[in-house]
C-alpha atoms as a PDB file:
ATOM      1  CA  MET A   1       0.128  -0.050   0.090  1.00  0.00           C
ATOM      2  CA  LYS A   2       1.358   3.549  -0.735  1.00  0.00           C
ATOM      3  CA  VAL A   3       0.386   6.439   1.341  1.00  0.00           C
ATOM      4  CA  ILE A   4       0.560   9.993   0.132  1.00  0.00           C
ATOM      5  CA  PHE A   5       0.017  13.169   2.068  1.00  0.00           C
ATOM      6  CA  GLU A   6      -0.597  16.460   0.630  1.00  0.00           C
ATOM      7  CA  THR A   7      -1.198  19.888   2.397  1.00  0.00           C
ATOM      8  CA  SER A   8      -4.059  21.961   1.325  1.00  0.00           C
ATOM      9  CA  GLN A   9      -6.257  24.729   2.536  1.00  0.00           C
ATOM     10  CA  LEU A  10      -9.403  22.603   2.867  1.00  0.00           C
ATOM     11  CA  SER A  11     -12.012  23.412   5.584  1.00  0.00           C
ATOM     12  CA  GLU A  12     -11.721  19.628   6.649  1.00  0.00           C
ATOM     13  CA  PRO A  13      -9.562  16.725   5.714  1.00  0.00           C
ATOM     14  CA  GLN A  14     -10.336  14.792   2.594  1.00  0.00           C
ATOM     15  CA  VAL A  15      -9.594  11.034   2.061  1.00  0.00           C
ATOM     16  CA  ILE A  16      -9.130   9.759  -1.491  1.00  0.00           C
ATOM     17  CA  ILE A  17      -8.725   5.891  -1.567  1.00  0.00           C
ATOM     18  CA  LYS A  18      -7.466   4.498  -5.119  1.00  0.00           C
ATOM     19  CA  GLY A  19      -7.725   0.759  -5.534  1.00  0.00           C
ATOM     20  CA  GLU A  20      -9.891  -2.261  -6.985  1.00  0.00           C
ATOM     21  CA  PHE A  21     -13.344  -2.308  -5.473  1.00  0.00           C
ATOM     22  CA  GLY A  22     -13.662  -5.341  -3.461  1.00  0.00           C
ATOM     23  CA  ASP A  23     -10.010  -5.573  -2.387  1.00  0.00           C
ATOM     24  CA  PRO A  24      -9.687  -6.516   1.228  1.00  0.00           C
ATOM     25  CA  GLN A  25      -7.348  -3.596   1.928  1.00  0.00           C
ATOM     26  CA  VAL A  26      -9.634  -1.068   0.458  1.00  0.00           C
ATOM     27  CA  GLU A  27     -12.540  -2.370   2.300  1.00  0.00           C
ATOM     28  CA  SER A  28     -10.796  -2.364   5.614  1.00  0.00           C
ATOM     29  CA  LEU A  29      -9.388   1.240   4.897  1.00  0.00           C
ATOM     30  CA  MET A  30     -13.067   2.353   4.108  1.00  0.00           C
ATOM     31  CA  GLU A  31     -14.356   0.628   7.402  1.00  0.00           C
ATOM     32  CA  PHE A  32     -11.614   2.177   9.415  1.00  0.00           C
ATOM     33  CA  ILE A  33     -12.337   5.734   8.107  1.00  0.00           C
ATOM     34  CA  LYS A  34     -16.031   5.278   8.663  1.00  0.00           C
ATOM     35  CA  SER A  35     -15.544   4.103  12.358  1.00  0.00           C
ATOM     36  CA  MET A  36     -13.414   7.289  13.089  1.00  0.00           C
ATOM     37  CA  ASN A  37     -15.987   9.474  11.635  1.00  0.00           C
ATOM     38  CA  SER A  38     -18.836   8.169  13.498  1.00  0.00           C
ATOM     39  CA  ASN A  39     -17.679   6.947  16.719  1.00  0.00           C
ATOM     40  CA  VAL A  40     -15.954   9.764  18.052  1.00  0.00           C
ATOM     41  CA  ALA A  41     -18.004  12.238  20.140  1.00  0.00           C
ATOM     42  CA  LYS A  42     -17.323  15.800  19.617  1.00  0.00           C
ATOM     43  CA  LYS A  43     -19.023  17.198  22.678  1.00  0.00           C
ATOM     44  CA  LEU A  44     -20.433  15.734  25.999  1.00  0.00           C
ATOM     45  CA  LEU A  45     -23.486  16.977  27.548  1.00  0.00           C
ATOM     46  CA  LEU A  46     -22.690  17.661  31.213  1.00  0.00           C
ATOM     47  CA  TYR A  47     -24.419  18.894  34.122  1.00  0.00           C
ATOM     48  CA  LYS A  48     -23.638  21.463  36.968  1.00  0.00           C
ATOM     49  CA  GLU A  49     -26.457  21.958  39.516  1.00  0.00           C
ATOM     50  CA  ASP A  50     -29.769  22.104  37.325  1.00  0.00           C
ATOM     51  CA  GLU A  51     -28.104  23.232  33.961  1.00  0.00           C
ATOM     52  CA  GLN A  52     -26.771  21.178  31.073  1.00  0.00           C
ATOM     53  CA  PHE A  53     -23.724  22.308  29.101  1.00  0.00           C
ATOM     54  CA  PRO A  54     -22.374  20.942  25.842  1.00  0.00           C
ATOM     55  CA  ILE A  55     -18.587  20.703  26.533  1.00  0.00           C
ATOM     56  CA  ASP A  56     -15.874  19.716  23.652  1.00  0.00           C
ATOM     57  CA  ILE A  57     -14.222  16.824  24.450  1.00  0.00           C
ATOM     58  CA  TYR A  58     -10.678  18.332  23.895  1.00  0.00           C
ATOM     59  CA  ASP A  59     -11.346  20.708  26.559  1.00  0.00           C
ATOM     60  CA  ILE A  60     -11.688  18.053  29.231  1.00  0.00           C
ATOM     61  CA  VAL A  61      -8.359  17.423  31.206  1.00  0.00           C
ATOM     62  CA  TYR A  62      -9.636  14.266  32.993  1.00  0.00           C
ATOM     63  CA  ILE A  63     -12.805  12.334  34.018  1.00  0.00           C
ATOM     64  CA  GLU A  64     -12.789  10.414  37.378  1.00  0.00           C
ATOM     65  CA  VAL A  65     -15.356   8.570  39.616  1.00  0.00           C
ATOM     66  CA  VAL A  66     -15.642  10.556  42.988  1.00  0.00           C
ATOM     67  CA  ASP A  67     -18.014   9.122  45.495  1.00  0.00           C
ATOM     68  CA  SER A  68     -19.920   7.002  42.908  1.00  0.00           C
ATOM     69  CA  ARG A  69     -20.554   9.795  40.548  1.00  0.00           C
ATOM     70  CA  VAL A  70     -18.591  10.643  37.395  1.00  0.00           C
ATOM     71  CA  GLU A  71     -16.814  14.050  37.728  1.00  0.00           C
ATOM     72  CA  VAL A  72     -15.499  15.713  34.488  1.00  0.00           C
ATOM     73  CA  VAL A  73     -12.596  18.306  34.809  1.00  0.00           C
ATOM     74  CA  THR A  74     -11.914  21.054  32.535  1.00  0.00           C
ATOM     75  CA  PRO A  75      -9.278  23.942  32.948  1.00  0.00           C
ATOM     76  CA  THR A  76     -11.857  26.155  34.378  1.00  0.00           C
ATOM     77  CA  ASP A  77     -14.720  24.038  35.985  1.00  0.00           C
ATOM     78  CA  ARG A  78     -16.025  20.617  37.129  1.00  0.00           C
ATOM     79  CA  TYR A  79     -19.157  18.897  35.814  1.00  0.00           C
ATOM     80  CA  ASP A  80     -21.154  15.859  36.381  1.00  0.00           C
ATOM     81  CA  SER A  81     -21.828  13.045  33.799  1.00  0.00           C
ATOM     82  CA  LYS A  82     -24.817  10.861  33.889  1.00  0.00           C
ATOM     83  CA  LYS A  83     -22.739   8.401  31.977  1.00  0.00           C
ATOM     84  CA  LYS A  84     -20.723   5.612  33.687  1.00  0.00           C
ATOM     85  CA  LEU A  85     -16.902   5.676  33.343  1.00  0.00           C
ATOM     86  CA  TYR A  86     -16.854   2.580  31.370  1.00  0.00           C
ATOM     87  CA  GLU A  87     -19.183   3.945  28.822  1.00  0.00           C
ATOM     88  CA  LEU A  88     -17.351   7.405  28.490  1.00  0.00           C
ATOM     89  CA  ASN A  89     -14.004   5.242  28.115  1.00  0.00           C
ATOM     90  CA  GLU A  90     -15.696   3.623  24.929  1.00  0.00           C
ATOM     91  CA  MET A  91     -17.076   6.625  23.547  1.00  0.00           C
ATOM     92  CA  LEU A  92     -13.758   8.453  23.868  1.00  0.00           C
ATOM     93  CA  SER A  93     -11.585   5.186  22.680  1.00  0.00           C
ATOM     94  CA  ASN A  94     -10.389   6.898  19.443  1.00  0.00           C
ATOM     95  CA  THR A  95      -9.552  10.183  20.939  1.00  0.00           C
ATOM     96  CA  SER A  96      -6.630  11.305  23.304  1.00  0.00           C
ATOM     97  CA  PHE A  97      -8.342   9.795  26.470  1.00  0.00           C
ATOM     98  CA  VAL A  98      -6.797   6.862  28.031  1.00  0.00           C
ATOM     99  CA  GLN A  99      -7.618   4.944  31.178  1.00  0.00           C
ATOM    100  CA  ILE A 100      -5.064   5.229  33.895  1.00  0.00           C
ATOM    101  CA  ASN A 101      -6.664   3.470  36.923  1.00  0.00           C
ATOM    102  CA  LYS A 102     -10.050   1.739  37.887  1.00  0.00           C
ATOM    103  CA  GLY A 103     -11.652   5.247  38.310  1.00  0.00           C
ATOM    104  CA  THR A 104      -9.840   7.851  36.000  1.00  0.00           C
ATOM    105  CA  LEU A 105      -9.581   8.617  32.323  1.00  0.00           C
ATOM    106  CA  VAL A 106      -7.101  11.311  31.570  1.00  0.00           C
ATOM    107  CA  ASN A 107      -6.474  13.382  28.298  1.00  0.00           C
ATOM    108  CA  ILE A 108      -2.917  12.880  27.186  1.00  0.00           C
ATOM    109  CA  ASP A 109      -2.784  16.365  25.503  1.00  0.00           C
ATOM    110  CA  TYR A 110      -2.864  17.662  29.078  1.00  0.00           C
ATOM    111  CA  VAL A 111      -0.155  15.611  30.543  1.00  0.00           C
ATOM    112  CA  LYS A 112       2.949  17.587  31.554  1.00  0.00           C
ATOM    113  CA  SER A 113       5.010  14.820  33.029  1.00  0.00           C
ATOM    114  CA  VAL A 114       5.046  11.130  34.282  1.00  0.00           C
ATOM    115  CA  SER A 115       7.342   9.875  37.042  1.00  0.00           C
ATOM    116  CA  ALA A 116       7.758   6.214  38.730  1.00  0.00           C
ATOM    117  CA  GLU A 117       6.981   5.676  42.392  1.00  0.00           C
ATOM    118  CA  PHE A 118       8.432   3.176  44.808  1.00  0.00           C
ATOM    119  CA  SER A 119       5.093   1.015  44.686  1.00  0.00           C
ATOM    120  CA  GLY A 120       5.508   0.511  40.855  1.00  0.00           C
ATOM    121  CA  ASN A 121       2.708   2.837  39.917  1.00  0.00           C
ATOM    122  CA  TYR A 122       3.350   6.219  38.191  1.00  0.00           C
ATOM    123  CA  THR A 123       2.289   9.719  38.802  1.00  0.00           C
ATOM    124  CA  VAL A 124       1.192  12.163  36.163  1.00  0.00           C
ATOM    125  CA  ARG A 125       1.512  15.897  36.538  1.00  0.00           C
ATOM    126  CA  LEU A 126      -0.980  17.948  34.701  1.00  0.00           C
ATOM    127  CA  LYS A 127      -0.163  20.998  32.317  1.00  0.00           C
ATOM    128  CA  ASN A 128      -1.354  24.124  33.863  1.00  0.00           C
ATOM    129  CA  SER A 129      -2.453  22.604  37.126  1.00  0.00           C
ATOM    130  CA  LYS A 130      -1.027  21.499  40.355  1.00  0.00           C
ATOM    131  CA  GLU A 131      -3.064  18.134  40.303  1.00  0.00           C
ATOM    132  CA  ILE A 132      -1.171  14.782  40.444  1.00  0.00           C
ATOM    133  CA  LEU A 133      -3.034  11.554  39.238  1.00  0.00           C
ATOM    134  CA  THR A 134      -1.820   8.126  39.690  1.00  0.00           C
ATOM    135  CA  ILE A 135      -1.423   5.538  36.763  1.00  0.00           C
ATOM    136  CA  SER A 136      -1.609   1.997  38.152  1.00  0.00           C
ATOM    137  CA  ARG A 137       0.589  -0.853  36.878  1.00  0.00           C
ATOM    138  CA  LYS A 138      -2.302  -2.310  35.245  1.00  0.00           C
ATOM    139  CA  TYR A 139      -2.956   0.761  32.827  1.00  0.00           C
ATOM    140  CA  PHE A 140       0.520   1.824  32.363  1.00  0.00           C
ATOM    141  CA  LYS A 141       1.007  -0.136  29.089  1.00  0.00           C
ATOM    142  CA  GLU A 142      -1.945   1.252  27.456  1.00  0.00           C
ATOM    143  CA  PHE A 143      -0.991   4.843  28.730  1.00  0.00           C
ATOM    144  CA  LYS A 144       2.457   4.288  27.259  1.00  0.00           C
ATOM    145  CA  SER A 145       1.146   3.088  23.880  1.00  0.00           C
ATOM    146  CA  LYS A 146      -1.296   6.252  23.622  1.00  0.00           C
ATOM    147  CA  ILE A 147       1.645   8.526  24.254  1.00  0.00           C
END
């Protein structure tokens, strides 16, 4: 397979696939592109007090379970989600989010640094924040592959 990338001034990316119709590689590429286009949520409907807010997923720093509720953290605010963590993990699987422990998903675009602890776990320091999150050993391999 030959891949060619051309820069252009289009308002959105354009993909052209040249090949034989019915070729397994061509069909796989078509399915992959379709799945990327339809599975990625652009915004999440989140809640704060009695109001609903559509929040762009790229504005989310991390998502964590706190006292059996799912809390979504942005650089400026905290919201609640009515979805369960595993549902959000599935929805955001083709994005820059990765699960780092049993109760936390992090947007890797907001990760400043990672350091090892004596316990075998790792800590994540976030950009523009004093918050530190823990990556458990179980999830570190997936985290590393996403970076």
